[in-house]
Amino acid sequence: MTSSSRPTTTPASRPSPADVGGTIARTVIVPAMVVWSVIVGLGFIVKAIDPAVDPAVNEALAAARTPAWDQITAVLSGIATTEVLSATCAVVVLVLWAITREWWYAIVPAVSLATQTAIFLTSSLVVGRERPEVEQLDHSPPTSSFPSGHTGASTAFYLALAVCASRLRSTALRWTAWVLCALVPIAVAFARVYRGMHHPTDVLGGFAVGIACAWIASRYLARVTHLVGSAPVRA
């Protein structure tokens, strides 16, 4: 995006906070409740089945650890912590707002991340799955193992960022952004399993939550864009 971008809407066509709040209520809350129900159901199924692939993968990765990969995965795991992602999201929202002058568009990553956080915190407490029985290289948070919060949060945030990147005029930049936004959550998921913090099925659950939340955020954006009644600004 470039600083030369100009909003195409007139002040009269800009949605009010009440308009945006109503749109969020209609497009986020009910779908989020459905996602929560599905992920909790899947969590109980995973706990009951206890897939044999989980300990096999965890033990294989634990046995293959090296100092170099320990450091690399520490960074990858660290970029998906609540503190780092929250700060990153705040910066991104402010930058998007400054560039587009459209605060309702700028909050798309925040909508996705906040939805994921609400689903993850409550569903993980209900499911209550134990973490892998290997040495854990990170501090274990009070939440349970399913779904992976780091994976879900990074997926929700970066895929929502990919939605925002659709406004990039340059095809090369747009595709570069999309690829990077897809790769980061995958790298985070690998790091969490490598470091013994999650089972493979936990990160799959995290992917599911994150993808669903990014989709919910994209629905919000589509509705609010329709409300504004203008085509998106392409930068």
PDB file of C-alpha atoms in Angstrom:
ATOM      1  CA  MET A   1       0.000   0.000   0.000  1.00  0.00           C
ATOM      2  CA  THR A   2       1.175   3.504  -0.643  1.00  0.00           C
ATOM      3  CA  SER A   3       0.760   6.755   1.227  1.00  0.00           C
ATOM      4  CA  SER A   4      -0.919   8.185  -1.879  1.00  0.00           C
ATOM      5  CA  SER A   5      -4.060   6.128  -1.210  1.00  0.00           C
ATOM      6  CA  ARG A   6      -7.166   8.234  -0.794  1.00  0.00           C
ATOM      7  CA  PRO A   7     -10.518   7.112   0.576  1.00  0.00           C
ATOM      8  CA  THR A   8     -13.225   6.901  -2.032  1.00  0.00           C
ATOM      9  CA  THR A   9     -16.083   7.432   0.406  1.00  0.00           C
ATOM     10  CA  THR A  10     -17.627  10.712   1.398  1.00  0.00           C
ATOM     11  CA  PRO A  11     -18.085  11.579   5.077  1.00  0.00           C
ATOM     12  CA  ALA A  12     -21.823  10.882   4.733  1.00  0.00           C
ATOM     13  CA  SER A  13     -21.123   7.339   3.531  1.00  0.00           C
ATOM     14  CA  ARG A  14     -18.817   6.471   6.390  1.00  0.00           C
ATOM     15  CA  PRO A  15     -20.385   3.988   8.822  1.00  0.00           C
ATOM     16  CA  SER A  16     -20.873   5.107  12.392  1.00  0.00           C
ATOM     17  CA  PRO A  17     -19.520   3.107  15.349  1.00  0.00           C
ATOM     18  CA  ALA A  18     -23.104   1.947  15.935  1.00  0.00           C
ATOM     19  CA  ASP A  19     -23.319   0.715  12.330  1.00  0.00           C
ATOM     20  CA  VAL A  20     -20.058  -1.192  12.667  1.00  0.00           C
ATOM     21  CA  GLY A  21     -21.061  -2.562  16.065  1.00  0.00           C
ATOM     22  CA  GLY A  22     -24.320  -3.835  14.635  1.00  0.00           C
ATOM     23  CA  THR A  23     -22.512  -5.400  11.700  1.00  0.00           C
ATOM     24  CA  ILE A  24     -20.090  -7.156  14.047  1.00  0.00           C
ATOM     25  CA  ALA A  25     -22.987  -8.426  16.145  1.00  0.00           C
ATOM     26  CA  ARG A  26     -24.708  -9.872  13.078  1.00  0.00           C
ATOM     27  CA  THR A  27     -21.660 -11.319  11.318  1.00  0.00           C
ATOM     28  CA  VAL A  28     -19.389 -12.378  14.199  1.00  0.00           C
ATOM     29  CA  ILE A  29     -21.250 -13.489  17.313  1.00  0.00           C
ATOM     30  CA  VAL A  30     -23.485 -16.254  15.936  1.00  0.00           C
ATOM     31  CA  PRO A  31     -20.817 -17.795  13.626  1.00  0.00           C
ATOM     32  CA  ALA A  32     -18.321 -17.673  16.520  1.00  0.00           C
ATOM     33  CA  MET A  33     -20.743 -19.614  18.708  1.00  0.00           C
ATOM     34  CA  VAL A  34     -21.068 -22.239  15.993  1.00  0.00           C
ATOM     35  CA  VAL A  35     -17.276 -22.503  15.654  1.00  0.00           C
ATOM     36  CA  TRP A  36     -16.971 -22.818  19.440  1.00  0.00           C
ATOM     37  CA  SER A  37     -19.482 -25.669  19.517  1.00  0.00           C
ATOM     38  CA  VAL A  38     -17.749 -27.516  16.686  1.00  0.00           C
ATOM     39  CA  ILE A  39     -14.255 -27.142  18.134  1.00  0.00           C
ATOM     40  CA  VAL A  40     -15.374 -28.290  21.584  1.00  0.00           C
ATOM     41  CA  GLY A  41     -17.051 -31.305  20.031  1.00  0.00           C
ATOM     42  CA  LEU A  42     -13.912 -32.121  18.061  1.00  0.00           C
ATOM     43  CA  GLY A  43     -11.831 -31.674  21.198  1.00  0.00           C
ATOM     44  CA  PHE A  44     -13.852 -34.240  23.111  1.00  0.00           C
ATOM     45  CA  ILE A  45     -13.626 -36.657  20.183  1.00  0.00           C
ATOM     46  CA  VAL A  46      -9.836 -36.243  20.009  1.00  0.00           C
ATOM     47  CA  LYS A  47      -9.545 -36.800  23.761  1.00  0.00           C
ATOM     48  CA  ALA A  48     -11.656 -39.947  23.542  1.00  0.00           C
ATOM     49  CA  ILE A  49      -9.810 -41.384  20.540  1.00  0.00           C
ATOM     50  CA  ASP A  50      -6.337 -40.256  21.666  1.00  0.00           C
ATOM     51  CA  PRO A  51      -4.798 -40.680  18.171  1.00  0.00           C
ATOM     52  CA  ALA A  52      -1.643 -42.812  18.187  1.00  0.00           C
ATOM     53  CA  VAL A  53       0.004 -40.444  15.703  1.00  0.00           C
ATOM     54  CA  ASP A  54       0.198 -37.718  18.340  1.00  0.00           C
ATOM     55  CA  PRO A  55       2.735 -39.269  20.760  1.00  0.00           C
ATOM     56  CA  ALA A  56       4.675 -40.772  17.853  1.00  0.00           C
ATOM     57  CA  VAL A  57       5.216 -37.363  16.242  1.00  0.00           C
ATOM     58  CA  ASN A  58       5.932 -35.624  19.554  1.00  0.00           C
ATOM     59  CA  GLU A  59       8.494 -38.225  20.576  1.00  0.00           C
ATOM     60  CA  ALA A  60      10.171 -38.225  17.143  1.00  0.00           C
ATOM     61  CA  LEU A  61      10.549 -34.444  17.158  1.00  0.00           C
ATOM     62  CA  ALA A  62      11.773 -34.414  20.746  1.00  0.00           C
ATOM     63  CA  ALA A  63      14.427 -36.988  19.868  1.00  0.00           C
ATOM     64  CA  ALA A  64      15.523 -34.952  16.825  1.00  0.00           C
ATOM     65  CA  ARG A  65      15.988 -31.642  18.660  1.00  0.00           C
ATOM     66  CA  THR A  66      19.145 -29.639  18.021  1.00  0.00           C
ATOM     67  CA  PRO A  67      20.396 -26.397  19.590  1.00  0.00           C
ATOM     68  CA  ALA A  68      19.882 -24.545  16.300  1.00  0.00           C
ATOM     69  CA  TRP A  69      16.280 -25.687  15.888  1.00  0.00           C
ATOM     70  CA  ASP A  70      15.628 -25.027  19.562  1.00  0.00           C
ATOM     71  CA  GLN A  71      16.540 -21.364  18.953  1.00  0.00           C
ATOM     72  CA  ILE A  72      14.643 -21.090  15.660  1.00  0.00           C
ATOM     73  CA  THR A  73      11.466 -22.573  17.116  1.00  0.00           C
ATOM     74  CA  ALA A  74      11.773 -20.368  20.207  1.00  0.00           C
ATOM     75  CA  VAL A  75      11.532 -17.329  17.918  1.00  0.00           C
ATOM     76  CA  LEU A  76       8.653 -18.814  15.920  1.00  0.00           C
ATOM     77  CA  SER A  77       6.764 -19.694  19.084  1.00  0.00           C
ATOM     78  CA  GLY A  78       7.521 -16.276  20.555  1.00  0.00           C
ATOM     79  CA  ILE A  79       6.003 -14.291  17.699  1.00  0.00           C
ATOM     80  CA  ALA A  80       2.645 -15.939  18.386  1.00  0.00           C
ATOM     81  CA  THR A  81       2.406 -15.165  22.099  1.00  0.00           C
ATOM     82  CA  THR A  82      -0.553 -13.113  23.276  1.00  0.00           C
ATOM     83  CA  GLU A  83       1.645 -10.122  24.069  1.00  0.00           C
ATOM     84  CA  VAL A  84       3.511 -10.071  20.771  1.00  0.00           C
ATOM     85  CA  LEU A  85       0.474 -10.706  18.567  1.00  0.00           C
ATOM     86  CA  SER A  86      -1.619  -8.144  20.435  1.00  0.00           C
ATOM     87  CA  ALA A  87       1.094  -5.506  20.006  1.00  0.00           C
ATOM     88  CA  THR A  88       1.599  -6.444  16.353  1.00  0.00           C
ATOM     89  CA  CYS A  89      -2.140  -6.273  15.719  1.00  0.00           C
ATOM     90  CA  ALA A  90      -2.373  -2.833  17.344  1.00  0.00           C
ATOM     91  CA  VAL A  91       0.426  -1.502  15.138  1.00  0.00           C
ATOM     92  CA  VAL A  92      -1.112  -3.016  11.994  1.00  0.00           C
ATOM     93  CA  VAL A  93      -4.524  -1.525  12.768  1.00  0.00           C
ATOM     94  CA  LEU A  94      -3.012   1.930  13.294  1.00  0.00           C
ATOM     95  CA  VAL A  95      -0.972   1.698  10.082  1.00  0.00           C
ATOM     96  CA  LEU A  96      -3.961   0.548   8.017  1.00  0.00           C
ATOM     97  CA  TRP A  97      -6.071   3.321   9.507  1.00  0.00           C
ATOM     98  CA  ALA A  98      -3.418   5.941   8.751  1.00  0.00           C
ATOM     99  CA  ILE A  99      -3.054   4.753   5.145  1.00  0.00           C
ATOM    100  CA  THR A 100      -6.710   4.242   4.227  1.00  0.00           C
ATOM    101  CA  ARG A 101      -8.489   6.603   6.652  1.00  0.00           C
ATOM    102  CA  GLU A 102     -11.037   3.789   7.022  1.00  0.00           C
ATOM    103  CA  TRP A 103     -11.056   2.640  10.642  1.00  0.00           C
ATOM    104  CA  TRP A 104     -13.792   0.085   9.963  1.00  0.00           C
ATOM    105  CA  TYR A 105     -11.481  -1.583   7.443  1.00  0.00           C
ATOM    106  CA  ALA A 106      -8.387  -1.264   9.633  1.00  0.00           C
ATOM    107  CA  ILE A 107      -9.925  -3.285  12.470  1.00  0.00           C
ATOM    108  CA  VAL A 108     -10.356  -6.446  10.360  1.00  0.00           C
ATOM    109  CA  PRO A 109      -7.253  -8.165  11.858  1.00  0.00           C
ATOM    110  CA  ALA A 110      -8.409  -7.162  15.345  1.00  0.00           C
ATOM    111  CA  VAL A 111     -11.877  -8.615  14.740  1.00  0.00           C
ATOM    112  CA  SER A 112     -10.343 -11.909  13.647  1.00  0.00           C
ATOM    113  CA  LEU A 113      -7.823 -12.088  16.494  1.00  0.00           C
ATOM    114  CA  ALA A 114     -10.318 -11.097  19.188  1.00  0.00           C
ATOM    115  CA  THR A 115     -12.811 -13.697  17.962  1.00  0.00           C
ATOM    116  CA  GLN A 116     -10.148 -16.386  18.008  1.00  0.00           C
ATOM    117  CA  THR A 117      -9.038 -15.439  21.494  1.00  0.00           C
ATOM    118  CA  ALA A 118     -12.563 -15.699  22.866  1.00  0.00           C
ATOM    119  CA  ILE A 119     -13.135 -19.090  21.217  1.00  0.00           C
ATOM    120  CA  PHE A 120      -9.745 -20.486  22.245  1.00  0.00           C
ATOM    121  CA  LEU A 121      -9.794 -19.413  25.885  1.00  0.00           C
ATOM    122  CA  THR A 122     -13.243 -20.832  26.564  1.00  0.00           C
ATOM    123  CA  SER A 123     -13.036 -23.981  24.428  1.00  0.00           C
ATOM    124  CA  SER A 124      -9.644 -25.049  25.755  1.00  0.00           C
ATOM    125  CA  LEU A 125     -10.900 -24.799  29.323  1.00  0.00           C
ATOM    126  CA  VAL A 126     -13.930 -26.933  28.502  1.00  0.00           C
ATOM    127  CA  VAL A 127     -11.963 -29.588  26.579  1.00  0.00           C
ATOM    128  CA  GLY A 128      -9.133 -29.786  29.127  1.00  0.00           C
ATOM    129  CA  ARG A 129      -6.717 -31.958  27.148  1.00  0.00           C
ATOM    130  CA  GLU A 130      -3.333 -32.718  28.708  1.00  0.00           C
ATOM    131  CA  ARG A 131      -0.164 -31.581  26.962  1.00  0.00           C
ATOM    132  CA  PRO A 132       2.261 -34.065  25.348  1.00  0.00           C
ATOM    133  CA  GLU A 133       4.334 -36.318  27.617  1.00  0.00           C
ATOM    134  CA  VAL A 134       7.679 -35.037  26.352  1.00  0.00           C
ATOM    135  CA  GLU A 135      10.007 -32.350  27.663  1.00  0.00           C
ATOM    136  CA  GLN A 136       8.352 -28.995  27.104  1.00  0.00           C
ATOM    137  CA  LEU A 137      10.700 -26.219  26.035  1.00  0.00           C
ATOM    138  CA  ASP A 138       8.278 -23.363  26.788  1.00  0.00           C
ATOM    139  CA  HIS A 139       6.448 -22.339  29.923  1.00  0.00           C
ATOM    140  CA  SER A 140       3.095 -24.097  29.999  1.00  0.00           C
ATOM    141  CA  PRO A 141       0.163 -21.620  30.202  1.00  0.00           C
ATOM    142  CA  PRO A 142      -2.897 -22.480  32.327  1.00  0.00           C
ATOM    143  CA  THR A 143      -4.962 -23.301  29.237  1.00  0.00           C
ATOM    144  CA  SER A 144      -5.148 -26.899  28.045  1.00  0.00           C
ATOM    145  CA  SER A 145      -3.565 -28.388  24.949  1.00  0.00           C
ATOM    146  CA  PHE A 146      -6.546 -28.419  22.528  1.00  0.00           C
ATOM    147  CA  PRO A 147      -6.820 -26.327  20.439  1.00  0.00           C
ATOM    148  CA  SER A 148      -3.411 -24.695  20.040  1.00  0.00           C
ATOM    149  CA  GLY A 149      -3.831 -21.029  20.938  1.00  0.00           C
ATOM    150  CA  HIS A 150      -0.551 -19.934  19.342  1.00  0.00           C
ATOM    151  CA  THR A 151      -1.494 -21.655  16.081  1.00  0.00           C
ATOM    152  CA  GLY A 152      -5.058 -20.378  16.132  1.00  0.00           C
ATOM    153  CA  ALA A 153      -4.062 -16.799  16.945  1.00  0.00           C
ATOM    154  CA  SER A 154      -1.356 -16.600  14.297  1.00  0.00           C
ATOM    155  CA  THR A 155      -3.681 -18.158  11.704  1.00  0.00           C
ATOM    156  CA  ALA A 156      -6.530 -15.778  12.556  1.00  0.00           C
ATOM    157  CA  PHE A 157      -4.319 -12.703  12.491  1.00  0.00           C
ATOM    158  CA  TYR A 158      -2.189 -13.435   9.430  1.00  0.00           C
ATOM    159  CA  LEU A 159      -5.044 -14.723   7.280  1.00  0.00           C
ATOM    160  CA  ALA A 160      -7.037 -11.608   8.172  1.00  0.00           C
ATOM    161  CA  LEU A 161      -3.981  -9.613   7.148  1.00  0.00           C
ATOM    162  CA  ALA A 162      -4.018 -11.533   3.868  1.00  0.00           C
ATOM    163  CA  VAL A 163      -7.627 -10.410   3.397  1.00  0.00           C
ATOM    164  CA  CYS A 164      -6.474  -6.817   3.859  1.00  0.00           C
ATOM    165  CA  ALA A 165      -3.601  -7.416   1.422  1.00  0.00           C
ATOM    166  CA  SER A 166      -6.189  -7.982  -1.305  1.00  0.00           C
ATOM    167  CA  ARG A 167      -6.174  -4.196  -1.722  1.00  0.00           C
ATOM    168  CA  LEU A 168      -2.581  -4.167  -2.924  1.00  0.00           C
ATOM    169  CA  ARG A 169      -2.482  -3.042  -6.546  1.00  0.00           C
ATOM    170  CA  SER A 170       0.741  -4.888  -7.384  1.00  0.00           C
ATOM    171  CA  THR A 171       0.069  -8.535  -8.191  1.00  0.00           C
ATOM    172  CA  ALA A 172       3.579  -9.513  -7.094  1.00  0.00           C
ATOM    173  CA  LEU A 173       3.239  -7.753  -3.742  1.00  0.00           C
ATOM    174  CA  ARG A 174      -0.224  -9.152  -3.230  1.00  0.00           C
ATOM    175  CA  TRP A 175       0.878 -12.735  -3.823  1.00  0.00           C
ATOM    176  CA  THR A 176       4.008 -12.246  -1.717  1.00  0.00           C
ATOM    177  CA  ALA A 177       1.864 -11.023   1.164  1.00  0.00           C
ATOM    178  CA  TRP A 178      -0.553 -13.928   0.763  1.00  0.00           C
ATOM    179  CA  VAL A 179       2.238 -16.517   0.767  1.00  0.00           C
ATOM    180  CA  LEU A 180       3.966 -15.013   3.799  1.00  0.00           C
ATOM    181  CA  CYS A 181       0.695 -14.752   5.683  1.00  0.00           C
ATOM    182  CA  ALA A 182       0.037 -18.439   4.976  1.00  0.00           C
ATOM    183  CA  LEU A 183       3.541 -19.616   5.907  1.00  0.00           C
ATOM    184  CA  VAL A 184       3.806 -17.905   9.288  1.00  0.00           C
ATOM    185  CA  PRO A 185       1.010 -19.932  10.973  1.00  0.00           C
ATOM    186  CA  ILE A 186       2.455 -23.157   9.544  1.00  0.00           C
ATOM    187  CA  ALA A 187       5.855 -22.290  10.992  1.00  0.00           C
ATOM    188  CA  VAL A 188       4.287 -21.461  14.354  1.00  0.00           C
ATOM    189  CA  ALA A 189       2.385 -24.758  14.387  1.00  0.00           C
ATOM    190  CA  PHE A 190       5.581 -26.718  13.703  1.00  0.00           C
ATOM    191  CA  ALA A 191       7.379 -24.842  16.467  1.00  0.00           C
ATOM    192  CA  ARG A 192       4.664 -25.612  19.008  1.00  0.00           C
ATOM    193  CA  VAL A 193       4.753 -29.346  18.256  1.00  0.00           C
ATOM    194  CA  TYR A 194       8.566 -29.398  18.085  1.00  0.00           C
ATOM    195  CA  ARG A 195       8.809 -27.725  21.480  1.00  0.00           C
ATOM    196  CA  GLY A 196       6.492 -30.285  23.041  1.00  0.00           C
ATOM    197  CA  MET A 197       3.729 -27.811  23.788  1.00  0.00           C
ATOM    198  CA  HIS A 198       1.046 -29.397  21.610  1.00  0.00           C
ATOM    199  CA  HIS A 199      -0.001 -32.603  19.942  1.00  0.00           C
ATOM    200  CA  PRO A 200      -0.295 -32.512  16.120  1.00  0.00           C
ATOM    201  CA  THR A 201      -4.085 -32.693  16.426  1.00  0.00           C
ATOM    202  CA  ASP A 202      -3.976 -29.642  18.707  1.00  0.00           C
ATOM    203  CA  VAL A 203      -2.424 -27.495  15.993  1.00  0.00           C
ATOM    204  CA  LEU A 204      -4.922 -28.846  13.463  1.00  0.00           C
ATOM    205  CA  GLY A 205      -7.633 -27.635  15.800  1.00  0.00           C
ATOM    206  CA  GLY A 206      -5.850 -24.294  16.022  1.00  0.00           C
ATOM    207  CA  PHE A 207      -5.770 -24.030  12.231  1.00  0.00           C
ATOM    208  CA  ALA A 208      -9.500 -24.740  12.107  1.00  0.00           C
ATOM    209  CA  VAL A 209     -10.306 -22.009  14.638  1.00  0.00           C
ATOM    210  CA  GLY A 210      -7.981 -19.482  12.998  1.00  0.00           C
ATOM    211  CA  ILE A 211      -9.282 -20.090   9.483  1.00  0.00           C
ATOM    212  CA  ALA A 212     -12.866 -19.828  10.697  1.00  0.00           C
ATOM    213  CA  CYS A 213     -12.139 -16.552  12.497  1.00  0.00           C
ATOM    214  CA  ALA A 214     -10.430 -15.053   9.443  1.00  0.00           C
ATOM    215  CA  TRP A 215     -13.472 -16.053   7.388  1.00  0.00           C
ATOM    216  CA  ILE A 216     -15.758 -14.429   9.954  1.00  0.00           C
ATOM    217  CA  ALA A 217     -13.676 -11.242   9.749  1.00  0.00           C
ATOM    218  CA  SER A 218     -13.898 -11.309   5.948  1.00  0.00           C
ATOM    219  CA  ARG A 219     -17.706 -11.577   6.209  1.00  0.00           C
ATOM    220  CA  TYR A 220     -17.704  -8.565   8.497  1.00  0.00           C
ATOM    221  CA  LEU A 221     -15.615  -6.634   5.962  1.00  0.00           C
ATOM    222  CA  ALA A 222     -17.921  -7.584   3.102  1.00  0.00           C
ATOM    223  CA  ARG A 223     -20.984  -6.450   5.052  1.00  0.00           C
ATOM    224  CA  VAL A 224     -19.484  -3.162   6.195  1.00  0.00           C
ATOM    225  CA  THR A 225     -18.171  -2.452   2.679  1.00  0.00           C
ATOM    226  CA  HIS A 226     -21.686  -2.992   1.345  1.00  0.00           C
ATOM    227  CA  LEU A 227     -22.940  -0.640   4.046  1.00  0.00           C
ATOM    228  CA  VAL A 228     -20.500   2.038   2.924  1.00  0.00           C
ATOM    229  CA  GLY A 229     -21.635   1.492  -0.644  1.00  0.00           C
ATOM    230  CA  SER A 230     -18.264   1.901  -2.332  1.00  0.00           C
ATOM    231  CA  ALA A 231     -15.648  -0.277  -3.954  1.00  0.00           C
ATOM    232  CA  PRO A 232     -12.544  -1.016  -1.856  1.00  0.00           C
ATOM    233  CA  VAL A 233      -9.601   1.296  -2.313  1.00  0.00           C
ATOM    234  CA  ARG A 234      -6.757  -0.489  -4.060  1.00  0.00           C
ATOM    235  CA  ALA A 235      -3.274   0.633  -3.103  1.00  0.00           C
TER     236      ALA A 235
END
